[in-house]
Structure formats: structure tokens, C-alpha cells
CSV table of C-alpha atoms in Angstrom, one decimal:
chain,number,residue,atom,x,y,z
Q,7,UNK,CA,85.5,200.2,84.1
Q,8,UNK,CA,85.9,198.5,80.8
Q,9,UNK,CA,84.8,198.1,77.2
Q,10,UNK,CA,84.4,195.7,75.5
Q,11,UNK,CA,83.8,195.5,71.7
Q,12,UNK,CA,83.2,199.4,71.3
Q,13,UNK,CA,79.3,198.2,72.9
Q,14,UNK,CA,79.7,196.0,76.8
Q,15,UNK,CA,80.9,198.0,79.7
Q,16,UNK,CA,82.5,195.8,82.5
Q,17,UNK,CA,83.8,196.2,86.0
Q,18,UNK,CA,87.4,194.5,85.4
Q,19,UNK,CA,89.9,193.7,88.4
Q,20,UNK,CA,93.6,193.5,87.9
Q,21,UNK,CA,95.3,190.1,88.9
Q,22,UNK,CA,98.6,189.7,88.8
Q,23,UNK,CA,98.5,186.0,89.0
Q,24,UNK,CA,96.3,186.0,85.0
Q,25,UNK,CA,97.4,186.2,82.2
Q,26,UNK,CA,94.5,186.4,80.2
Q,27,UNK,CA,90.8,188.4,80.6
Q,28,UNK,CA,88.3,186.5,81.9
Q,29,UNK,CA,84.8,187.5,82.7
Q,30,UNK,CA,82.3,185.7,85.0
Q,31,UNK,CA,80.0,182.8,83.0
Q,32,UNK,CA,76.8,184.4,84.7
Q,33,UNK,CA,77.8,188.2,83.0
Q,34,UNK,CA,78.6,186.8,80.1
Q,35,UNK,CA,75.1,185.8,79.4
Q,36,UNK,CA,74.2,189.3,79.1
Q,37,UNK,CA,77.1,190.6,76.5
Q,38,UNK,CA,75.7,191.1,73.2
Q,39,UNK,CA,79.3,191.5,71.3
Q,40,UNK,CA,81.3,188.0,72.2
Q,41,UNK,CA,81.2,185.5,69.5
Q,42,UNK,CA,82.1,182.0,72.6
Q,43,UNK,CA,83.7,178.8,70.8
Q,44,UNK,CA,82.9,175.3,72.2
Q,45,UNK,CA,83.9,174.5,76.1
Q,46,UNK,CA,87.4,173.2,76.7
Q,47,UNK,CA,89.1,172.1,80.1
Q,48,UNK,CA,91.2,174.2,81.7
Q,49,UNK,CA,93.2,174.4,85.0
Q,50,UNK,CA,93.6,176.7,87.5
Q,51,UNK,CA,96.8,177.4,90.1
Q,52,UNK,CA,95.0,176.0,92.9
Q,53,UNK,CA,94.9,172.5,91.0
Q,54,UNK,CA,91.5,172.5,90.1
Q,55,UNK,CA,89.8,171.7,86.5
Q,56,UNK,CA,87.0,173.6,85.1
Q,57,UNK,CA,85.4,173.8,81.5
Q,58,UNK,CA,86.0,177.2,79.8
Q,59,UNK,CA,84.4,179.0,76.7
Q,60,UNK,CA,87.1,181.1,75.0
Q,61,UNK,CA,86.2,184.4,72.2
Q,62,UNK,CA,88.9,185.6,70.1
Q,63,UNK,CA,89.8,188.9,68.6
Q,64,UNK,CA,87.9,191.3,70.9
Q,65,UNK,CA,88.5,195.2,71.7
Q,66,UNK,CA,89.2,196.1,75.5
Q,67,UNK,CA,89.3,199.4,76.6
Q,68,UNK,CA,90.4,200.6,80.1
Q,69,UNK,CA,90.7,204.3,80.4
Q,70,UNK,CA,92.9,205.6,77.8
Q,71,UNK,CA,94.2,202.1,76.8
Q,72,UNK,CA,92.9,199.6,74.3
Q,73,UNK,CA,94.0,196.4,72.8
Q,74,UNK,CA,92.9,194.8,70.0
Q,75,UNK,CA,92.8,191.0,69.2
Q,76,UNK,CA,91.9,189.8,72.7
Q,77,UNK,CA,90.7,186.4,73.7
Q,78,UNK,CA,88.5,186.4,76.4
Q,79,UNK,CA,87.7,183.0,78.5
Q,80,UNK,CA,85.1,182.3,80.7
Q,81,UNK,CA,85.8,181.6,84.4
Q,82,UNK,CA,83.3,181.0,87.9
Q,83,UNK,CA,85.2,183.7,89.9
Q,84,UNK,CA,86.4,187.4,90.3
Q,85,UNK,CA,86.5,189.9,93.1
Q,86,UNK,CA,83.7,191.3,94.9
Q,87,UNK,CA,81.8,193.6,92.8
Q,88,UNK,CA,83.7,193.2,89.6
Q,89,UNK,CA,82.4,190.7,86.0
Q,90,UNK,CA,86.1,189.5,85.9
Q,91,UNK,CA,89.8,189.7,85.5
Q,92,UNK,CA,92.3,191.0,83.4
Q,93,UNK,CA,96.3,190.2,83.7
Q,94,UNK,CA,99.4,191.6,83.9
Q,95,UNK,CA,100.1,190.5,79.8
Q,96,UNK,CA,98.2,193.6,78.9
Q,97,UNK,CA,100.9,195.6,79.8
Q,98,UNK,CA,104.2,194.0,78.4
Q,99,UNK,CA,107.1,195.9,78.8
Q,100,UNK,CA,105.5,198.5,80.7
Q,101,UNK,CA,106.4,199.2,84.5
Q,102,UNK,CA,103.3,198.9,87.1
Q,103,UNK,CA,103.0,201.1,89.9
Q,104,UNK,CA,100.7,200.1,92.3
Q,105,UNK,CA,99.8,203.0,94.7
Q,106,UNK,CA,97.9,201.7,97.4
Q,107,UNK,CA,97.4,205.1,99.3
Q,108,UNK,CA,95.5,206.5,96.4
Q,109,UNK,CA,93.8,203.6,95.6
Q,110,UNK,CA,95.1,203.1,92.2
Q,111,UNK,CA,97.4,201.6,89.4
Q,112,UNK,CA,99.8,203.9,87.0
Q,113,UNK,CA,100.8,202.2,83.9
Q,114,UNK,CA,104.9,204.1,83.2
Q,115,UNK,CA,107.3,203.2,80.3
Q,116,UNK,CA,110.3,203.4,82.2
Q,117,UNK,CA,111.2,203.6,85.9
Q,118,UNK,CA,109.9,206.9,87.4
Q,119,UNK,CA,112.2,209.0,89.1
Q,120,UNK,CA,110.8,208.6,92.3
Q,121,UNK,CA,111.3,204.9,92.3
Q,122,UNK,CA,115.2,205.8,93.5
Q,123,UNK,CA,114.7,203.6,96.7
Q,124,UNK,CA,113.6,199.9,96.0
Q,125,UNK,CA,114.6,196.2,96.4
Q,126,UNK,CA,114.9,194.5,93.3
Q,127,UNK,CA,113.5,190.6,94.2
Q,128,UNK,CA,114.1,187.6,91.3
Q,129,UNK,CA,111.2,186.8,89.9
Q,130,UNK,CA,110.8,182.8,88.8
Q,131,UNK,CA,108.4,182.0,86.0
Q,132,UNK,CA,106.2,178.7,86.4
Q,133,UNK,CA,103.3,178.5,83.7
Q,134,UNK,CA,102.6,181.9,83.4
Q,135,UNK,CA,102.4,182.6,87.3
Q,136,UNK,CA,105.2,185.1,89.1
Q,137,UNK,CA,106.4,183.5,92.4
Q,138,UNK,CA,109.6,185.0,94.2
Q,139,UNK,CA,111.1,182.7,97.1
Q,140,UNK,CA,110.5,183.9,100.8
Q,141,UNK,CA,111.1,182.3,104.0
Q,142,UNK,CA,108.1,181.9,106.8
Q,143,UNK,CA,109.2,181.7,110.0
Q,144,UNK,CA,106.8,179.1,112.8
Q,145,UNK,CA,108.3,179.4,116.2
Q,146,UNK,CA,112.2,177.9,115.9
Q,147,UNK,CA,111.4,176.7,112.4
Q,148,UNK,CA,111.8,178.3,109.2
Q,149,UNK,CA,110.4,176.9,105.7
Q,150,UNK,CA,111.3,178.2,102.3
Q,151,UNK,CA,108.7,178.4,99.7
Q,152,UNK,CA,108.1,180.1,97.0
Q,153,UNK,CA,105.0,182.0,97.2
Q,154,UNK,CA,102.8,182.9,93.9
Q,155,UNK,CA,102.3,186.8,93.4
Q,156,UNK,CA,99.0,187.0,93.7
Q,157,UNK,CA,96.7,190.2,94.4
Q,158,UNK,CA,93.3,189.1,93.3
Q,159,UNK,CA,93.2,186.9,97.1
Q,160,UNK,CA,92.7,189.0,100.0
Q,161,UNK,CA,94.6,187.3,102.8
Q,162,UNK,CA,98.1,187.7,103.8
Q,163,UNK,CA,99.8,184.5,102.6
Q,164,UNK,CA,98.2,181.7,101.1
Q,165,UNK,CA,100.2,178.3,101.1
Q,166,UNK,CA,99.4,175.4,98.7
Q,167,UNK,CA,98.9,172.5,99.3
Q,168,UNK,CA,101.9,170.3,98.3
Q,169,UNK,CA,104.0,172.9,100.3
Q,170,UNK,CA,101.6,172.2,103.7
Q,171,UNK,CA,101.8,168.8,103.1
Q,172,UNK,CA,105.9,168.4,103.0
Q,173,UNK,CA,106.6,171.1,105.3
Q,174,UNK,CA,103.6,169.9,107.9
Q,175,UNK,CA,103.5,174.1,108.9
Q,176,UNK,CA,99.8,173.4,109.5
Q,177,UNK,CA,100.5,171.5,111.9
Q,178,UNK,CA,102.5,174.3,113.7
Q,179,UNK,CA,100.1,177.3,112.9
Q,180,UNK,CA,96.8,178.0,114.7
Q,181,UNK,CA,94.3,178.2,112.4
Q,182,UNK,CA,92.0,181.6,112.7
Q,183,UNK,CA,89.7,181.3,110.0
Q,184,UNK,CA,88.6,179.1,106.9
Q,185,UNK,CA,87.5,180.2,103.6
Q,186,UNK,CA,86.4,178.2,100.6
């Protein structure tokens, strides 16, 4: 639960792979307290170009935390249930926990304690997006990638495109299901 300019509430997901908030064009319609400028293009990670409204210098409030000067942008997607997105930028210099058995995210400082046992994995930096480099394994073959961290999609691993294409692992996987 969010809010937005002391006056919207919102159902906001948390996406590691945005850096930005963005809230669904058909919700926004309803919100009283954005002032939207003019559409510009944008692109999104999958390649795709869109046109996007942006709204600068907002208030967003998630629990006990709130930001000021936000800029908002308008997108066509967000998870099931939920008027749109909000990034991993909102907590700079903060450590993330993410504790799926509970169901929920703790925002820390510094390291907890109980963080003793962990692999630490290099993180590359391409436009904003967090990818660390993995190895998938297809019968005797083995292809090196560098996969995006992403939690907003809810399958295992997504490949992209140009990586299908020069690898030719489609070729080698069977396919179980399609989703657009």
C-alpha cells in the first residue's frame, strides 16, 4: 500500500529491474494529485518502445518511509493486482532483505547479523538494470549469459532475445508454455 501526494492510495509492487515508479495509464486516470507533462518515447528492457507521460516532484509513502521529489511515469504493465511499480532507487545505500517465507521485504542500514552465511555475486550495471553472469546448462552444452535481476516476471529464467538467437538454446529446449 502507498501514498501518493498526502491524498491517492496505490497498490505498488517492488521491481528490482525499475528504477523509477510507475503506475498503470488506466489508474492513473483516476488520481486527483498528479500534475502529467506531454508524452515522450521511452524504451523498455525487452526492446520495445512505448510513449510515456512523466509527473515530477510527488510525495510517496510506503509504510513508515517517504520520499519527496518523485517523478512518476506512466507505463501499460505491473503485476497482478497492483496500479504499478516502484524500484530499487528508493532505497539507495540501504541493504534489501527479501524474506520469502514471510512474505515480505525489510529495508536494514547495514548487514544484519544474521546475514553471516552468504555468497557475495558481482553485480554488472547496464542502463540502470542489475544482471550477474550465470551459466545454463542444455544437455552436453553450456552457454554463459548474463541474466537481468528481475523479480517483477514470474518464471524461472527468462532469456532475451539476442542471447537465443547467437546461442540457438531454443533450439535445444522443449518449450512448455508461451506467454505474451
Amino acid at each position: 500500500k502507498a501514498i501518493l501526494n498526502k491524498k491517492d492510495t496505490l497498490d505498488l509492487m517492488f521491481h528490482t529491474a525499475v528504477g523509477s515508479v510507475s503506475l498503470i495509464k488506466d489508474v492513473t486516470k483516476e488520481l486527483t494529485s498528479i500534475n502529467w507533462s506531454e508524452p515522450n518515447k521511452a524504451e523498455s528492457w525487452g526492446g520495445g518502445e512505448n510513449t510515456s507521460r512523466s509527473s515530477e516532484n510527488n510525495v510517496l509513502k510506503i509504510g513508515e518511509s517517504e520520499w519527496d521529489d518523485i517523478t512518476l511515469w506512466d507505463c501499460e504493465h505491473s503485476g497482478p493486482l497492483t496500479d504499478g511499480k516502484f524500484g530499487l532507487n528508493l532505497f539507495e545505500g540501504k541493504i534489501i532483505e527479501i524474506n520469502f517465507d514471510q512474505n515480505v521485504v525489510v529495508i536494514h542500514k547495514s548487514l544484519p547479523v544474521k546475514s553471516v552465511k552468504y555468497e557475495k555475486l558481482k553485480l554488472d550495471y547496464d542502463d540502470g538494470f542489475m544482471f550477474i553472469s550465470g551459466i545454463s546448462i542444455s544437455g552436453d552444452n553450456a552457454f554463459t549469459n548474463k541474466y537481468l535481476i528481475h523479480s517483477g516476471y514470474a518464471g524461472s529464467v527468462l532469456y532475451d532475445d539476442e542471447f537465443v538467437k547467437s546461442s540457438k538454446i531454443g533450439e535445444q529446449l522443449e518449450i512448455l508454455d508461451e506467454k505474451e
